[in-house]
mmCIF file of C-alpha atoms in Angstrom:
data_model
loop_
_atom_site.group_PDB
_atom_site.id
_atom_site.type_symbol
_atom_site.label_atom_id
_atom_site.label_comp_id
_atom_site.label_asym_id
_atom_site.label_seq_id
_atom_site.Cartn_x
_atom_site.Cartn_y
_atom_site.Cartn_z
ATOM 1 C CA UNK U 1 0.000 0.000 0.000
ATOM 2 C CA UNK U 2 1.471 3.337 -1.116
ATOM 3 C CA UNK U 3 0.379 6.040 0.457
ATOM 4 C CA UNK U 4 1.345 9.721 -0.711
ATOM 5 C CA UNK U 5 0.083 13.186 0.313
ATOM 6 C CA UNK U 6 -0.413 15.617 -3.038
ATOM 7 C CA UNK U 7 -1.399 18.649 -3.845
ATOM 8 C CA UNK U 8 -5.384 19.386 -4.815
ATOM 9 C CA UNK U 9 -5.475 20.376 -8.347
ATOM 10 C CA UNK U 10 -7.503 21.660 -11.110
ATOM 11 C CA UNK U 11 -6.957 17.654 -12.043
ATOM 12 C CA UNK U 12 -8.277 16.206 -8.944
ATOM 13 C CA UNK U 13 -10.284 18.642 -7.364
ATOM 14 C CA UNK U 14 -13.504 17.041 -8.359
ATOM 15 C CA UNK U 15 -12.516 13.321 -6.636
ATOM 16 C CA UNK U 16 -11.429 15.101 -3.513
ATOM 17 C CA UNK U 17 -14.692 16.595 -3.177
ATOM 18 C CA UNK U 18 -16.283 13.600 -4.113
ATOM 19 C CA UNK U 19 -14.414 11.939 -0.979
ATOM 20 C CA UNK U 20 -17.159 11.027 1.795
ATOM 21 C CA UNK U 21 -16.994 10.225 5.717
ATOM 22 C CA UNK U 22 -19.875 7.868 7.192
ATOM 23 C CA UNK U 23 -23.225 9.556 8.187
ATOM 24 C CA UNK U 24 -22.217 9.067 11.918
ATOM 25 C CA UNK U 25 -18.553 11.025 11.323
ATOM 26 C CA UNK U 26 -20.493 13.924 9.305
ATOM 27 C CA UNK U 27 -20.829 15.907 12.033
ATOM 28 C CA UNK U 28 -17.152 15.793 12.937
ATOM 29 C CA UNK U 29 -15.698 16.583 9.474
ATOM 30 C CA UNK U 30 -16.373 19.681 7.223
ATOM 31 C CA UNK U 31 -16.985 19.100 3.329
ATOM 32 C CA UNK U 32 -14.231 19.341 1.417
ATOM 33 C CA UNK U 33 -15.578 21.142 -1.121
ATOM 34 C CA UNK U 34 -15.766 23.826 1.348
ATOM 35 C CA UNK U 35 -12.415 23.781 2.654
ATOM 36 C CA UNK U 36 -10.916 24.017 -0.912
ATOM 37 C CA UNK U 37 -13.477 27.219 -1.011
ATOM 38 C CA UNK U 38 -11.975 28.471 2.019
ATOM 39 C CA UNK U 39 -8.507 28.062 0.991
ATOM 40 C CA UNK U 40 -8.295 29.585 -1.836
ATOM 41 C CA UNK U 41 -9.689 33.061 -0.372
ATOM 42 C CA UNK U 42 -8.190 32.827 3.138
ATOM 43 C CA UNK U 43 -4.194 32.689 3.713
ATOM 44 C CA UNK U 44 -1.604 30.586 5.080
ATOM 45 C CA UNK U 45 -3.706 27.336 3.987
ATOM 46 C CA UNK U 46 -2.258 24.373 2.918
ATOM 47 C CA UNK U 47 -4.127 21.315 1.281
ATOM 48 C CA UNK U 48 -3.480 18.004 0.303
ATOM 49 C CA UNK U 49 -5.199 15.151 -1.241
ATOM 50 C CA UNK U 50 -4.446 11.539 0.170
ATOM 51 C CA UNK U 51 -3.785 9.026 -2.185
ATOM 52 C CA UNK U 52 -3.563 5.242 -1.706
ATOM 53 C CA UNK U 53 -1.841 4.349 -4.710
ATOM 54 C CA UNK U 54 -3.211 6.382 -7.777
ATOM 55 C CA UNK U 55 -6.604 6.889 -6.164
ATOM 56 C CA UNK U 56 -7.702 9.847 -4.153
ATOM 57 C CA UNK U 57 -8.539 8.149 -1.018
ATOM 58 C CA UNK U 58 -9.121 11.421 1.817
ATOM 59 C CA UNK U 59 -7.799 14.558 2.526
ATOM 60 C CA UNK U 60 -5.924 17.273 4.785
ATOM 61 C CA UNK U 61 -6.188 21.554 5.259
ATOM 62 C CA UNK U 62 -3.702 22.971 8.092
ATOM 63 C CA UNK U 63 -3.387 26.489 8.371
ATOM 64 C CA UNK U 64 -0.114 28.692 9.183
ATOM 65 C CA UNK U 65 -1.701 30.722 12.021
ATOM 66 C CA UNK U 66 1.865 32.293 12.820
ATOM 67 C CA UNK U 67 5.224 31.305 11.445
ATOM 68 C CA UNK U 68 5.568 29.110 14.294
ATOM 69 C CA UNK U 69 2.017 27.514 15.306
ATOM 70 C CA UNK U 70 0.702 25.300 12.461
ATOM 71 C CA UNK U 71 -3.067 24.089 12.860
ATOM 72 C CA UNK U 72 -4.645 21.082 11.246
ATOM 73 C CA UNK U 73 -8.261 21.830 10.420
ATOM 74 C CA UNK U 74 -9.506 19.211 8.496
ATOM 75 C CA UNK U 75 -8.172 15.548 8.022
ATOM 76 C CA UNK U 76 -10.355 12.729 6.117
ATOM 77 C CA UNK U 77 -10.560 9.453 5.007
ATOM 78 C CA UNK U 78 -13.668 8.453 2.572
ATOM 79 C CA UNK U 79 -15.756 5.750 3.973
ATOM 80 C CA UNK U 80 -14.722 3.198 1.731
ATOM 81 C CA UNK U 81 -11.064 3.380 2.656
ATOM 82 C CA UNK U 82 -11.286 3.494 6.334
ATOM 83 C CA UNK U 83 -9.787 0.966 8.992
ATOM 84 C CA UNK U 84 -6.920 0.207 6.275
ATOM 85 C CA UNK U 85 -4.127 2.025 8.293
ATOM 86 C CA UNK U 86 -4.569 4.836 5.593
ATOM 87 C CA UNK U 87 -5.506 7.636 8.077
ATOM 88 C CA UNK U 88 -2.131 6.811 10.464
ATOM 89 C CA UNK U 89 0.161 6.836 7.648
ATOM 90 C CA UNK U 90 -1.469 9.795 5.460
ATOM 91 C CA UNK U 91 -1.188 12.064 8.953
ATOM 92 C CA UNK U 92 2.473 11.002 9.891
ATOM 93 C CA UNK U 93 3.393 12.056 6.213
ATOM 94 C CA UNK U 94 1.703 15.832 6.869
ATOM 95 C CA UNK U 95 3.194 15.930 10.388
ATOM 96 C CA UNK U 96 6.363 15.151 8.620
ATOM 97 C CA UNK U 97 5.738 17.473 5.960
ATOM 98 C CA UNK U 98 4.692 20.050 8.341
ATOM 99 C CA UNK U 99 7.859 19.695 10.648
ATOM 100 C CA UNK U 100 10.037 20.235 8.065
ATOM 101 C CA UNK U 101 9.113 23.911 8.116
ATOM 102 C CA UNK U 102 12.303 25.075 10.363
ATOM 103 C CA UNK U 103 10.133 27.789 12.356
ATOM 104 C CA UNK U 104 7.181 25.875 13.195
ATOM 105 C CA UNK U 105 7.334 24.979 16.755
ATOM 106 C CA UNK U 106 3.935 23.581 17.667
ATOM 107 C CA UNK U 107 1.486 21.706 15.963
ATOM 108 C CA UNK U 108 -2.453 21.798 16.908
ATOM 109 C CA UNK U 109 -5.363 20.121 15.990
ATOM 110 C CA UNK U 110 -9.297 19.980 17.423
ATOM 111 C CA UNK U 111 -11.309 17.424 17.953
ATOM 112 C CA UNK U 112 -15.248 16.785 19.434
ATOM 113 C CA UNK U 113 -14.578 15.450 22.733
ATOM 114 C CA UNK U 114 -17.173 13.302 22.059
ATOM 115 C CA UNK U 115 -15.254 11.247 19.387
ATOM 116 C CA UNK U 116 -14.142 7.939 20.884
ATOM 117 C CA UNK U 117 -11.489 7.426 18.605
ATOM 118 C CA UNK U 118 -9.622 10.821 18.427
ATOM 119 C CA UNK U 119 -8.489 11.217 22.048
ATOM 120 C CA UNK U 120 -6.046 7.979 21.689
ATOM 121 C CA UNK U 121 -5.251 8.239 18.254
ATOM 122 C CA UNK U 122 -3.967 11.553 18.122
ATOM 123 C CA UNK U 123 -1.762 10.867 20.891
ATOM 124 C CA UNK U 124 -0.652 7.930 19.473
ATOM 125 C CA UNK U 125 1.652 10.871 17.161
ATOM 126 C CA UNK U 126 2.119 12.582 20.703
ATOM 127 C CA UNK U 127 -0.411 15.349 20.838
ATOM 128 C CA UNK U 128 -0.920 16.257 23.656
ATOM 129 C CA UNK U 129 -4.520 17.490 25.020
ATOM 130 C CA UNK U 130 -4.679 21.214 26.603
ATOM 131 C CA UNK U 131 -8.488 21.882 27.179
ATOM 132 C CA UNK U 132 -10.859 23.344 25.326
ATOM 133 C CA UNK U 133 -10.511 25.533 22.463
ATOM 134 C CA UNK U 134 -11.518 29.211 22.850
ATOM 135 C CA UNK U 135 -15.441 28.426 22.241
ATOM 136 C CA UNK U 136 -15.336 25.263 24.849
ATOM 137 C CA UNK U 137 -16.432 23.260 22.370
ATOM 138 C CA UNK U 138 -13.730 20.961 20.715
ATOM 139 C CA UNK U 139 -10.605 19.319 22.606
ATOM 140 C CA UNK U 140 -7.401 20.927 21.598
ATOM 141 C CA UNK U 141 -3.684 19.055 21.546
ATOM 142 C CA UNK U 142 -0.771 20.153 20.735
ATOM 143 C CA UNK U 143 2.768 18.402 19.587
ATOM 144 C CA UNK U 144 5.324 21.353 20.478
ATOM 145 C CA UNK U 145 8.479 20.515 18.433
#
């Protein structure tokens, strides 16, 4: 299984937003269709298509909120290609694309509370929870580098 990170296209912009999460995770995961929107007319956003293979398989957004605090905001896997290890190797490869920025000290990411899964496998790549976010809302971890 070959699993890359690439960047969302004129190409494959369509099968990203094609890319679907089960009716129970909708209400954890934004459309992709609107997070492509929102980064191309907001800043300092970053997107990337998984692919398993040569098939578009899920996808990523983190934002460059300052030089040194990078934020992941969205991170999918379609329904179809879920419980394949595809969603642990597609988010080392961002982390590792991510870290590779020399200024970026800390690395954050939200999650519903609520989400049995997130709490241990986030900090399975040693995030780190911190409380809250600012609306008290969604769990936030950080990795600080």
């Amino acid at each position: 299984m070959s699993i890359t990170l690439e960047e969302v296209t004129s190409s494959n912009y369509e099968a990203v937003c094609d890319l679907d999460v089960t009716d129970e995770q909708q209400e954890y995961v934004a459309s992709n269709m609107w997070s492509l929107v929102e980064s191309h007319y907001c800043q300092g956003h970053t997107c990337r298509a998984i692919y398993q293979n040569d098939i578009p398989v899920g996808f990523f957004m983190w934002v460059s909120e300052t030089p040194e605090k990078v934020s992941i905001w969205r991170f999918m896997v379609d329904q179809r290609y879920q419980k394949a290890g595809i969603g642990r190797a597609a988010l080392n490869l961002a982390l590792n694309e991510i870290k590779a920025c020399d200024k970026v000290k800390e690395i954050e990411i939200c999650y519903d509370p609520e989400n049995p899964v997130a709490k241990d496998f986030y900090s399975s790549f040693g995030f780190q929870e911190v409380g809250l976010d600012e609306d008290g809302e969604d769990m936030l971890a950080i990795i600080k580098l």
